[in-house]
XYZ file of C-alpha atoms in Angstrom:
759
model
C 29.402 17.530 0.577
C 27.396 16.397 -2.413
C 27.077 12.734 -3.260
C 26.164 12.065 -6.866
C 24.097 8.955 -7.308
C 25.275 6.604 -10.014
C 22.917 6.089 -12.914
C 21.081 2.803 -12.820
C 20.748 1.379 -16.361
C 16.980 1.246 -16.285
C 13.961 3.421 -16.906
C 10.755 3.142 -14.968
C 9.113 3.115 -18.397
C 10.818 3.137 -21.776
C 11.253 6.508 -23.462
C 9.338 6.848 -26.727
C 8.953 9.501 -29.397
C 5.687 11.377 -29.169
C 3.532 11.626 -32.308
C 3.234 14.781 -34.347
C 1.371 17.570 -32.590
C -2.355 17.099 -32.966
C -2.744 20.803 -33.626
C -0.438 20.396 -36.603
C -2.023 17.382 -38.198
C -5.315 16.381 -36.639
C -6.184 13.418 -34.398
C -7.022 13.948 -30.719
C -6.889 17.732 -30.697
C -9.517 17.957 -33.438
C -11.923 15.845 -31.379
C -11.961 18.320 -28.500
C -14.628 20.950 -27.892
C -13.605 24.311 -29.472
C -13.388 26.005 -26.073
C -11.169 23.182 -24.820
C -8.970 23.614 -27.896
C -8.710 27.323 -27.159
C -7.682 26.619 -23.573
C -4.994 24.163 -24.718
C -3.504 26.819 -27.002
C -3.589 29.376 -24.195
C -1.469 27.031 -22.052
C 1.280 27.328 -24.649
C 1.350 23.592 -25.280
C 3.198 22.724 -28.474
C 1.462 19.366 -28.634
C -0.691 16.944 -26.737
C 1.157 14.156 -25.001
C 0.858 10.618 -26.243
C -1.361 9.509 -23.339
C -3.687 12.442 -24.053
C -3.892 11.644 -27.770
C -4.805 8.030 -27.091
C -7.253 8.774 -24.283
C -9.102 11.453 -26.255
C -9.534 9.063 -29.174
C -10.737 6.259 -26.886
C -13.139 8.391 -24.836
C -14.589 10.268 -27.803
C -14.769 7.155 -29.951
C -16.978 5.017 -27.682
C -18.863 4.945 -24.399
C -16.741 2.133 -22.930
C -14.844 2.316 -19.659
C -11.187 3.290 -20.072
C -8.169 2.486 -17.900
C -5.292 4.942 -18.419
C -1.922 3.728 -17.165
C 1.017 6.064 -17.646
C 3.989 7.388 -15.723
C 3.633 9.962 -12.968
C 3.350 13.494 -14.409
C 2.598 12.105 -17.890
C -0.624 14.128 -18.188
C -3.240 11.532 -17.194
C -5.546 14.076 -15.541
C -5.907 16.134 -18.720
C -6.131 12.935 -20.766
C -9.356 12.069 -18.933
C -10.837 15.513 -18.363
C -10.257 17.239 -21.721
C -12.637 15.015 -23.734
C -15.163 14.563 -20.903
C -15.416 18.263 -20.050
C -16.150 19.128 -23.643
C -19.248 16.940 -23.749
C -20.320 18.145 -20.311
C -20.109 21.792 -21.412
C -22.875 21.257 -23.986
C -25.123 19.218 -21.726
C -28.501 20.731 -20.835
C -29.739 18.039 -18.448
C -29.535 19.120 -14.779
C -27.332 17.099 -12.480
C -23.619 16.604 -11.979
C -21.982 15.367 -15.172
C -18.607 14.140 -13.893
C -17.733 12.643 -10.516
C -14.000 12.559 -9.788
C -13.001 10.246 -6.921
C -9.586 10.432 -5.256
C -8.177 8.796 -2.117
C -6.977 12.019 -0.487
C -8.411 15.444 0.265
C -5.082 17.024 -0.626
C -5.162 15.408 -4.054
C -8.666 16.787 -4.604
C -7.443 20.259 -3.674
C -4.568 19.908 -6.132
C -6.816 18.820 -8.968
C -9.228 21.642 -8.180
C -6.434 24.170 -8.686
C -5.394 22.374 -11.855
C -8.903 22.372 -13.394
C -10.333 25.591 -12.001
C -9.292 27.849 -14.883
C -10.415 25.387 -17.567
C -13.841 24.853 -15.976
C -14.235 28.597 -15.552
C -13.514 29.077 -19.265
C -16.273 26.657 -20.269
C -18.623 27.927 -17.529
C -18.880 24.567 -15.817
C -19.180 24.430 -12.003
C -16.264 22.700 -10.268
C -16.806 21.761 -6.626
C -14.567 20.176 -4.007
C -16.543 17.917 -1.707
C -14.830 16.878 1.486
C -14.919 17.871 5.127
C -12.415 20.717 4.791
C -13.809 22.210 1.559
C -15.787 25.486 1.682
C -19.537 25.043 2.156
C -20.671 27.799 -0.229
C -19.956 26.010 -3.524
C -21.477 22.790 -2.113
C -24.698 24.611 -1.224
C -24.822 26.202 -4.654
C -24.436 22.931 -6.529
C -27.051 21.255 -4.317
C -29.534 23.961 -5.362
C -28.599 23.719 -9.042
C -26.813 20.379 -9.675
C -24.354 20.646 -12.559
C -20.715 20.361 -13.549
C -17.934 18.426 -11.842
C -17.652 17.235 -8.243
C -14.286 16.179 -6.795
C -14.858 13.859 -3.840
C -13.384 11.172 -1.568
C -15.062 7.783 -0.985
C -15.760 8.778 2.607
C -17.666 11.885 1.488
C -19.724 9.766 -0.916
C -20.537 7.499 2.015
C -21.530 10.470 4.176
C -23.861 11.799 1.492
C -25.553 8.449 0.848
C -25.939 7.995 4.588
C -27.039 11.484 5.664
C -28.556 12.980 2.493
C -29.789 10.188 0.227
C -32.193 12.518 -1.625
C -29.384 14.988 -2.284
C -27.145 12.160 -3.468
C -29.778 11.087 -5.988
C -30.286 14.652 -7.220
C -26.572 15.207 -7.633
C -25.400 11.822 -8.867
C -28.510 10.412 -10.551
C -27.627 11.461 -14.121
C -23.847 11.129 -14.252
C -22.040 10.868 -17.567
C -18.750 9.604 -16.137
C -16.879 8.697 -12.978
C -13.116 9.282 -12.927
C -11.145 7.298 -10.342
C -7.665 8.660 -9.685
C -4.804 6.660 -8.138
C -6.758 3.535 -9.065
C -4.015 1.237 -7.791
C -4.702 2.446 -4.233
C -8.229 1.005 -4.470
C -7.405 -2.407 -5.924
C -6.593 -3.920 -2.526
C -7.790 -3.325 1.009
C -10.912 -1.980 2.720
C -11.005 1.321 0.833
C -11.085 -0.506 -2.475
C -13.912 -2.781 -1.396
C -15.733 0.231 0.013
C -15.375 2.245 -3.192
C -16.481 -0.706 -5.304
C -19.681 -0.907 -3.265
C -20.200 2.861 -3.424
C -19.839 2.863 -7.215
C -22.452 0.131 -7.476
C -24.785 2.087 -5.181
C -24.337 5.224 -7.291
C -25.253 3.212 -10.382
C -28.545 2.261 -8.730
C -29.392 5.985 -8.639
C -28.894 6.273 -12.414
C -31.162 5.145 -15.241
C -28.069 4.367 -17.302
C -24.644 3.276 -16.143
C -22.086 6.121 -16.037
C -18.868 5.229 -17.808
C -15.789 4.849 -15.649
C -12.289 6.134 -16.332
C -9.421 4.927 -14.126
C -6.044 6.649 -13.788
C -2.843 5.194 -12.346
C 0.916 5.103 -12.708
C 1.421 1.965 -10.615
C -0.557 -1.109 -11.625
C 0.966 -4.572 -11.658
C -1.921 -6.443 -13.288
C -3.683 -4.260 -15.841
C -6.226 -6.957 -16.706
C -7.242 -7.285 -13.058
C -7.495 -3.508 -12.737
C -9.653 -3.319 -15.858
C -12.020 -5.944 -14.452
C -12.174 -4.148 -11.104
C -12.915 -0.824 -12.768
C -15.716 -2.260 -14.886
C -17.201 -4.749 -12.437
C -20.761 -3.931 -13.523
C -20.104 -3.461 -17.247
C -20.613 -6.120 -19.928
C -16.860 -6.209 -20.577
C -13.662 -4.960 -18.907
C -12.380 -1.451 -19.491
C -10.317 -0.627 -22.537
C -6.674 -0.479 -21.424
C -4.420 2.384 -22.496
C -0.945 1.544 -21.193
C 1.275 4.338 -22.436
C 5.037 4.157 -22.084
C 7.146 7.237 -21.894
C 7.337 10.261 -19.701
C 9.567 8.777 -16.996
C 12.890 10.521 -16.401
C 16.239 8.716 -16.207
C 16.740 7.176 -12.796
C 19.864 7.605 -10.684
C 20.291 5.223 -7.796
C 22.686 4.803 -4.928
C 22.560 2.132 -2.222
C 24.512 3.139 0.877
C 25.194 0.729 3.730
C 26.126 1.637 7.303
C 27.308 -0.767 9.989
C 26.097 -0.750 13.561
C 28.933 -0.459 16.092
C 29.806 -3.371 18.368
C 27.623 -3.462 21.456
C 28.989 -1.075 24.035
C 31.282 0.751 21.575
C 31.203 4.470 22.502
C 32.870 5.648 19.273
C 31.175 7.870 16.747
C 30.015 11.474 16.563
C 29.292 11.583 20.258
C 26.867 14.128 21.659
C 26.228 14.515 25.370
C 23.559 12.046 26.524
C 23.068 10.936 22.931
C 21.806 7.334 22.730
C 22.333 7.263 18.944
C 26.002 8.217 18.992
C 27.983 5.999 16.640
C 24.905 4.132 15.435
C 24.158 3.439 11.798
C 21.153 5.747 12.045
C 23.375 8.587 13.281
C 25.678 8.119 10.292
C 22.733 7.956 7.905
C 21.354 11.182 9.341
C 24.738 12.871 8.913
C 24.976 11.837 5.270
C 21.369 12.813 4.574
C 22.027 16.222 6.124
C 24.979 16.779 3.793
C 23.346 15.343 0.657
C 19.799 16.677 0.969
C 20.184 20.050 2.631
C 19.341 22.966 0.355
C 16.683 21.254 -1.787
C 13.238 19.654 -1.550
C 13.284 15.912 -0.856
C 11.317 13.005 0.556
C 12.848 10.540 2.996
C 10.703 7.445 3.654
C 11.820 6.048 6.991
C 9.301 3.236 7.551
C 7.866 3.196 11.056
C 6.667 6.235 12.979
C 9.438 5.585 15.509
C 12.078 5.720 12.766
C 10.522 8.880 11.324
C 10.578 10.679 14.654
C 14.078 9.483 15.547
C 15.570 10.406 12.177
C 13.815 13.779 11.986
C 14.926 14.619 15.509
C 18.486 13.591 14.712
C 18.536 15.798 11.606
C 17.164 18.707 13.645
C 19.953 18.253 16.205
C 22.601 18.226 13.470
C 21.155 21.437 12.024
C 21.201 23.144 15.409
C 24.782 22.085 16.065
C 25.775 23.424 12.629
C 23.955 26.708 13.403
C 21.803 26.479 10.278
C 18.004 26.555 9.907
C 16.331 23.179 10.220
C 14.968 21.840 6.902
C 13.927 18.359 8.074
C 10.419 17.644 9.392
C 8.425 14.499 10.253
C 5.220 13.477 8.449
C 3.068 10.549 9.633
C -0.533 9.721 10.435
C -0.259 10.368 14.164
C 0.641 14.018 13.645
C -2.121 16.610 13.620
C -3.650 17.539 10.279
C -2.370 21.094 10.727
C 1.254 20.013 11.088
C 1.003 17.698 8.071
C -0.608 20.334 5.860
C 1.916 22.966 6.921
C 4.732 20.709 5.759
C 2.928 19.817 2.508
C 2.407 23.493 1.678
C 6.027 24.287 2.488
C 7.154 21.598 0.031
C 4.755 22.768 -2.667
C 5.602 26.437 -2.207
C 9.271 25.669 -2.774
C 10.619 28.912 -1.323
C 12.328 27.212 1.602
C 14.339 24.011 1.081
C 12.493 21.189 2.829
C 12.899 17.470 3.386
C 9.905 15.525 4.682
C 10.808 12.438 6.712
C 7.706 10.279 6.282
C 6.103 6.890 6.778
C 3.900 6.022 3.776
C 1.784 9.173 4.096
C 3.393 10.970 1.149
C 3.349 8.052 -1.293
C 0.134 8.996 -3.041
C -0.346 11.845 -5.448
C -0.539 14.853 -3.114
C 0.868 17.731 -5.121
C 3.975 18.756 -3.218
C 5.776 19.934 -6.305
C 8.844 18.308 -7.739
C 11.344 16.922 -5.264
C 14.985 16.535 -6.139
C 15.544 13.160 -4.496
C 13.717 10.326 -2.786
C 15.467 8.458 0.014
C 14.421 5.336 1.863
C 15.582 3.720 5.080
C 15.707 -0.041 4.640
C 15.562 -2.199 1.538
C 12.351 -1.963 -0.513
C 9.763 -4.592 0.369
C 7.048 -3.546 -2.089
C 7.704 -2.760 -5.746
C 4.380 -0.948 -5.985
C 5.403 1.399 -3.174
C 8.885 1.865 -4.609
C 7.541 2.848 -8.038
C 5.052 5.237 -6.465
C 7.764 6.894 -4.393
C 10.159 7.244 -7.306
C 7.451 9.011 -9.296
C 7.875 11.979 -6.939
C 11.365 12.797 -8.181
C 12.551 14.082 -11.555
C 9.326 15.771 -12.631
C 11.077 18.835 -14.006
C 11.978 18.842 -17.700
C 15.474 17.476 -18.265
C 16.030 16.314 -14.685
C 16.654 12.799 -13.420
C 14.856 10.967 -10.673
C 17.230 10.290 -7.767
C 16.849 7.445 -5.266
C 19.097 6.878 -2.266
C 18.548 3.665 -0.350
C 20.101 3.714 3.136
C 20.702 0.311 4.718
C 21.716 -0.724 8.225
C 23.827 -3.829 8.778
C 24.592 -5.445 12.153
C 28.192 -5.489 13.263
C 29.871 -8.579 11.703
C 30.718 -10.350 14.961
C 32.570 -13.654 14.806
C 29.771 -15.432 16.664
C 26.946 -13.781 14.705
C 23.934 -15.819 13.701
C 24.434 -17.273 10.190
C 21.503 -15.248 8.865
C 23.355 -12.041 9.715
C 26.326 -13.255 7.673
C 24.114 -13.495 4.569
C 23.571 -9.714 4.674
C 19.963 -9.753 3.551
C 19.498 -5.949 3.471
C 21.844 -5.358 0.546
C 20.699 -8.565 -1.180
C 17.077 -7.432 -0.914
C 17.887 -3.940 -2.187
C 19.610 -5.321 -5.290
C 16.762 -7.789 -5.861
C 14.157 -5.023 -5.620
C 16.032 -2.841 -8.106
C 16.325 -5.807 -10.477
C 12.542 -6.219 -10.330
C 12.098 -2.486 -10.814
C 14.090 -2.776 -14.033
C 11.883 -5.651 -15.188
C 8.772 -3.531 -14.346
C 7.349 -6.069 -11.910
C 4.584 -4.879 -9.571
C 2.866 -7.127 -7.040
C -0.573 -8.290 -8.243
C -3.574 -7.852 -5.912
C -4.468 -10.800 -3.698
C -7.712 -12.020 -2.150
C -8.817 -9.311 0.237
C -9.080 -10.107 3.972
C -11.222 -6.982 4.537
C -14.257 -8.485 2.786
C -16.319 -9.256 5.896
C -15.470 -6.007 7.669
C -16.566 -3.915 4.685
C -19.686 -6.056 4.321
C -20.697 -5.207 7.902
C -20.165 -1.528 7.163
C -22.113 -1.538 3.920
C -25.051 -3.509 5.370
C -25.453 -0.866 8.057
C -25.042 1.954 5.545
C -27.635 0.499 3.152
C -30.176 0.147 5.968
C -29.675 3.809 6.899
C -29.908 4.935 3.269
C -32.841 2.819 2.126
C -34.663 2.037 5.364
C -35.534 -1.400 6.704
C -34.622 -4.067 4.136
C -35.106 -7.798 3.769
C -32.083 -10.057 3.921
C -32.656 -10.954 0.253
C -32.696 -7.304 -0.824
C -29.511 -6.608 1.118
C -27.790 -9.590 -0.465
C -28.793 -8.623 -4.013
C -27.777 -4.998 -3.536
C -24.393 -5.787 -2.038
C -23.383 -9.136 -3.510
C -24.888 -9.455 -6.988
C -21.777 -7.990 -8.653
C -18.249 -6.901 -7.866
C -15.892 -8.324 -5.215
C -18.688 -9.168 -2.772
C -19.886 -11.970 -5.060
C -17.407 -14.240 -3.276
C -19.728 -14.173 -0.249
C -22.139 -17.096 -0.515
C -25.718 -16.852 0.708
C -24.739 -19.044 3.652
C -21.894 -16.660 4.510
C -24.250 -13.721 4.288
C -26.905 -15.295 6.514
C -24.270 -16.201 9.103
C -22.961 -12.648 8.980
C -26.436 -11.185 9.521
C -27.051 -13.550 12.430
C -23.773 -12.525 14.023
C -24.624 -8.840 13.583
C -27.943 -9.472 15.307
C -26.553 -11.366 18.293
C -25.448 -9.989 21.624
C -26.780 -7.456 24.080
C -25.792 -4.542 21.829
C -26.841 -5.874 18.422
C -25.969 -4.034 15.213
C -29.260 -5.030 13.561
C -32.696 -6.218 14.602
C -35.465 -8.021 12.734
C -38.911 -6.434 12.498
C -42.120 -8.523 12.717
C -42.403 -8.486 8.904
C -38.916 -9.994 8.623
C -37.144 -6.840 7.439
C -33.859 -5.791 9.041
C -33.298 -2.477 10.768
C -30.607 -0.958 12.955
C -30.143 -2.173 16.501
C -28.808 -0.089 19.387
C -25.150 -0.649 18.512
C -25.843 -0.069 14.819
C -27.481 3.257 15.655
C -24.457 4.253 17.710
C -21.925 3.303 15.035
C -23.690 4.944 12.105
C -24.295 8.177 14.038
C -20.550 8.763 14.346
C -18.441 10.609 11.778
C -15.898 7.833 12.247
C -18.299 5.534 10.418
C -17.698 7.190 7.036
C -14.215 5.714 6.744
C -13.879 1.978 6.298
C -10.252 1.664 7.241
C -8.722 1.490 10.683
C -5.604 3.368 11.658
C -2.439 1.305 11.633
C -2.636 -0.961 14.640
C 0.219 -2.492 16.534
C 0.063 -5.446 18.869
C 1.074 -5.038 22.487
C 3.439 -7.687 23.840
C 2.819 -8.417 27.526
C 4.961 -10.558 29.814
C 3.721 -11.317 33.352
C 1.510 -8.246 33.307
C 4.253 -5.911 32.062
C 4.124 -4.370 28.571
C 7.323 -5.051 26.652
C 6.410 -2.803 23.725
C 4.346 -2.749 20.539
C 4.983 -3.966 17.024
C 3.079 -4.600 13.796
C 2.305 -8.247 13.083
C 1.530 -9.221 9.496
C 1.798 -13.004 9.895
C -0.810 -15.405 11.190
C -0.305 -16.087 14.891
C -1.048 -19.268 16.758
C -0.451 -20.087 20.401
C 3.150 -21.251 20.397
C 4.316 -18.774 17.708
C 7.776 -17.372 18.325
C 8.278 -13.616 18.128
C 11.645 -11.889 18.041
C 11.566 -8.634 19.990
C 13.964 -6.483 22.024
C 16.905 -8.725 21.248
C 15.400 -12.003 22.398
C 12.726 -14.543 21.524
C 9.281 -14.841 23.059
C 6.671 -17.571 22.803
C 3.010 -16.557 22.412
C 0.857 -18.097 25.145
C -2.366 -16.195 24.486
C -3.644 -13.978 21.669
C -6.429 -11.435 22.304
C -7.768 -10.395 18.893
C -10.046 -7.665 20.186
C -7.527 -5.958 22.464
C -4.568 -6.588 20.125
C -2.560 -8.093 22.975
C -0.178 -11.058 22.825
C 0.772 -12.666 26.128
C 4.311 -14.025 25.882
C 6.878 -15.909 27.902
C 10.620 -15.871 27.370
C 11.896 -18.533 24.994
C 15.553 -19.500 25.203
C 16.834 -20.652 21.849
C 20.190 -19.462 20.619
C 21.289 -16.042 19.413
C 18.640 -13.909 17.734
C 19.657 -12.589 14.299
C 20.054 -8.822 14.381
C 18.631 -7.982 10.956
C 15.182 -6.405 11.044
C 12.509 -9.098 10.719
C 9.578 -6.828 11.447
C 8.104 -5.222 8.343
C 4.605 -3.915 7.909
C 4.641 -4.671 4.185
C 4.572 -8.346 3.229
C 7.216 -9.667 0.845
C 5.995 -11.207 -2.416
C 7.227 -14.606 -3.626
C 8.794 -12.917 -6.653
C 11.011 -10.693 -4.514
C 12.082 -13.671 -2.387
C 12.969 -15.631 -5.536
C 14.928 -12.680 -6.902
C 16.934 -12.531 -3.677
C 18.032 -16.115 -4.348
C 18.950 -15.082 -7.902
C 21.122 -12.261 -6.533
C 22.998 -14.713 -4.309
C 23.655 -16.938 -7.321
C 24.725 -14.060 -9.578
C 28.214 -12.575 -9.931
C 26.998 -9.123 -10.970
C 28.325 -6.244 -8.856
C 26.073 -3.231 -9.511
C 27.949 0.051 -9.684
C 25.197 1.887 -7.796
C 26.374 0.202 -4.572
C 28.720 2.160 -2.323
C 31.921 0.475 -1.125
C 30.316 -0.874 2.049
C 27.371 -2.297 0.126
C 29.702 -3.975 -2.366
C 31.672 -5.541 0.481
C 28.511 -6.851 2.139
C 27.155 -8.188 -1.154
C 30.403 -10.090 -1.706
C 30.439 -11.283 1.908
C 26.826 -12.433 1.688
C 27.559 -14.434 -1.464
C 30.634 -15.952 0.164
C 28.577 -17.024 3.191
C 25.897 -18.403 0.864
C 28.533 -20.547 -0.854
C 30.158 -21.592 2.415
C 26.783 -22.743 3.761
C 26.215 -24.638 0.485
C 22.825 -22.987 0.108
C 22.809 -23.570 -3.639
C 22.093 -27.202 -2.714
C 20.471 -26.987 0.719
C 17.639 -25.043 2.341
C 18.809 -25.595 5.925
C 21.212 -23.560 8.076
C 22.574 -24.903 11.344
C 22.258 -22.190 14.010
C 23.141 -24.369 16.976
C 19.989 -24.995 18.967
C 17.901 -23.557 16.127
C 17.589 -24.247 12.411
C 16.848 -21.700 9.717
C 14.888 -23.020 6.735
C 15.301 -20.907 3.618
C 12.161 -21.386 1.544
C 12.856 -18.520 -0.883
C 9.150 -17.745 -0.696
C 7.398 -14.635 0.573
C 5.408 -13.701 3.663
C 2.202 -15.651 2.927
C 3.910 -18.973 2.251
C 6.233 -18.712 5.248
C 3.373 -17.777 7.570
C 1.367 -20.825 6.459
C 4.367 -23.147 6.842
C 4.919 -21.756 10.337
C 1.277 -22.449 11.232
C 1.676 -26.027 9.962
C 4.827 -26.709 11.985
C 3.495 -24.965 15.095
C 0.365 -27.114 14.917
C 2.720 -30.110 15.104
C 4.257 -28.792 18.331
C 7.353 -27.022 16.972
C 8.329 -23.472 17.862
C 8.530 -21.393 14.686
C 9.488 -17.858 13.812
C 9.157 -16.369 10.320
C 11.447 -14.046 8.401
C 11.211 -12.624 4.888
C 12.469 -15.650 2.941
C 12.012 -18.502 5.375
C 11.277 -19.726 8.877
C 13.301 -20.543 11.974
C 12.678 -23.708 13.981
C 13.829 -22.649 17.440
C 15.062 -25.276 19.869
C 15.364 -27.700 16.963
C 18.821 -28.910 15.808
C 19.354 -29.209 12.076
C 19.139 -33.013 11.902
C 15.781 -32.938 13.660
C 14.556 -30.127 11.398
C 15.502 -32.077 8.263
C 13.719 -35.151 9.632
C 10.610 -33.133 10.464
C 10.347 -31.685 6.964
C 11.089 -35.066 5.378
C 8.311 -36.661 7.427
C 5.664 -34.392 5.930
C 3.596 -35.763 3.082
C 2.636 -32.428 1.600
C 0.370 -29.839 3.100
C -2.590 -31.030 5.202
C -6.077 -29.597 4.540
C -6.121 -25.843 5.107
C -9.262 -26.355 7.166
C -7.193 -28.297 9.713
C -4.591 -25.522 9.915
C -7.264 -22.832 10.182
C -8.311 -24.155 13.580
C -5.015 -22.986 15.081
C -4.980 -19.391 13.790
C -5.721 -16.813 16.479
C -5.280 -13.254 15.150
C -8.336 -13.175 12.891
C -9.660 -9.742 13.883
C -7.656 -7.461 11.618
C -9.929 -4.951 9.900
C -12.064 -2.180 11.397
C -15.348 -4.091 11.772
C -14.036 -7.656 12.103
C -14.955 -7.578 15.788
C -18.646 -7.709 14.781
C -18.168 -10.803 12.597
C -18.698 -14.285 14.088
C -15.321 -15.905 14.713
C -16.377 -19.052 12.872
C -17.107 -16.985 9.753
C -13.771 -15.149 9.980
C -12.051 -18.528 10.253
C -14.042 -19.918 7.320
C -12.946 -17.094 5.045
C -9.334 -17.345 6.272
C -9.433 -20.981 5.182
C -10.982 -20.047 1.845
C -8.353 -17.357 1.194
C -5.516 -19.749 1.957
C -6.903 -22.792 0.150
C -5.105 -21.833 -3.111
C -1.821 -22.040 -1.179
C -2.199 -25.717 -0.368
C -0.833 -27.045 -3.645
C 2.129 -24.613 -3.754
C 2.800 -25.458 -0.097
C 2.894 -29.173 -0.887
C 5.373 -28.435 -3.685
C 7.499 -26.364 -1.303
C 7.510 -29.057 1.376
C 8.631 -31.673 -1.143
C 11.292 -29.309 -2.434
C 12.580 -28.773 1.096
C 12.574 -32.520 1.703
C 14.524 -33.142 -1.483
C 11.619 -34.982 -3.161
C 11.877 -32.688 -6.189
C 15.001 -30.951 -7.551
C 15.863 -27.500 -6.143
């Protein structure tokens, strides 16, 4: 059974006509080194692509930084390397000429295979530098530094930490640094880490190496250009090249959970999934995906394992070879790499059921289709995933979005009757058509990465004064947001305790303490990111389960879990444990509230627009169309075009039509006033609060109080890898600083909810 996805009337990027071949009429091709030109001809290329033409002209025409933004498989790698390799081939100065930085070892291996022949032709060494790369080429380039090194941020860290003299010999005369998958470094601890590492590499050079960034998924090009060129006099030159994206075919399929206790469905003996929406999704995926290479993003590790196991069972029952395999961070490296190679090899049809581990640019070849369980929450992730499909000439990208809806019971919570999954899917695809991507936000990993880099600098450079550390780390780039007072408080916190990270010598310089020695001696220190952590919910000493928590928690927060509500009575940041007691407050909505990716305000607003629209997209299957119509009917019946409040009996839902950050802050505000609050994607729930009381509460607010007052209530401040070594008062101070810009929008929201301004 083959299901053909309907064509969505959008392109990820607009199709354009490429210019005349450079080999026919000049331009970029003529600027390349003769040996590079010869290699291009040997590849049988009839022309350079548009992104390559523009990048060659920009790179050869100046020494400025360049940001290259183009669709997946548009030729960005060659666009950067062709002009840079030509100049490196004629260079006589010893030392590595080009440093290529990528977020993944597998991506480095892919690029090595892609560039190996070209570098061999121009007699330029090309070396992979990561923990799994062969040692021989590394040793050779250390003895005679030259050519191109492909490396991860963690391997740069290891070299600066363990072999500072080697790092200077290798990277002290760089011509250029290429940063691939730049979007993956614009937010989070790895981005902050890389920014610091780039600055430290510059200190090894007499002149600043130019930087070239590559990405297919950037929401704010101006921000990315500033990030890339943080130490340059001006931001990078932006080359945003349309074209290269295939037509996109989309289908949204919705499956309904059976009534509780209903034994119907494709029953297997002792099968807990029989008749469930997930069982039906697995059956359809088996029929639609079998026989080709595909990616199926299933969200959580639990979903990945359950879905992969279900697909394996279906294959065994059908007496056919299994083609469906899990891929997530908890699996061994060997199992992950075996699956990646099987996909890339392409001889055996394979579908990887994955978390987010296959989003980035690991070369797994071209997949026929991308599937996803659950409505998209992040447009950046969605665009990255879609770039995996349709890479072959003349083929379309295919996206199947599988949704689960609770059974439409007569006494269902009103939120379930709004059918948010299909609404959110349509909203996300609308934003995809408009090319929206979430912009980066203020990074909560700042203090954690600062701890890491302070320790690393002390190891690399020896004992340092506090002033020298501050200038080295904070004089430029994202760390400039740390004030001198912040920095001093951080150093004091790192020096406190029985096992201090740092100690002060008699001359005032700072050196490693016992705990600092222990941390930096471990290989785990090279990486600045922690593995995905889940919080453990404990009730009267018994563990209820684990779940990711992306919202701010305060004592009194309400958490929906295992079909009921719980009230947080204690939050242990260090142990990631939340003590809870049962909270009785009405029926719990059955739609999934627990997402690891936050929802942006723009997506929440677009969901409201979908409710208000009459458009019925033809990429929806019959079930999805029915639920979209039913959701709009419930929206009208609840008069939500005029009101933000939904009466849920002993609870009240408040639809803010804002995203995760705004709802979390509003929940902190109301919890600080003594109300029990629970957040969901586009609003909050006041549990144990009838609608009249909820309206009165909101109306009584005169805007948002000082964020500093709210910050006193937040408990789960230890989030990033080294936050545990930061003084709590400093973590709280920066939480307040990050959320201060939300105060004015929060005041506007409160007045909107209270009817003080028009909806």
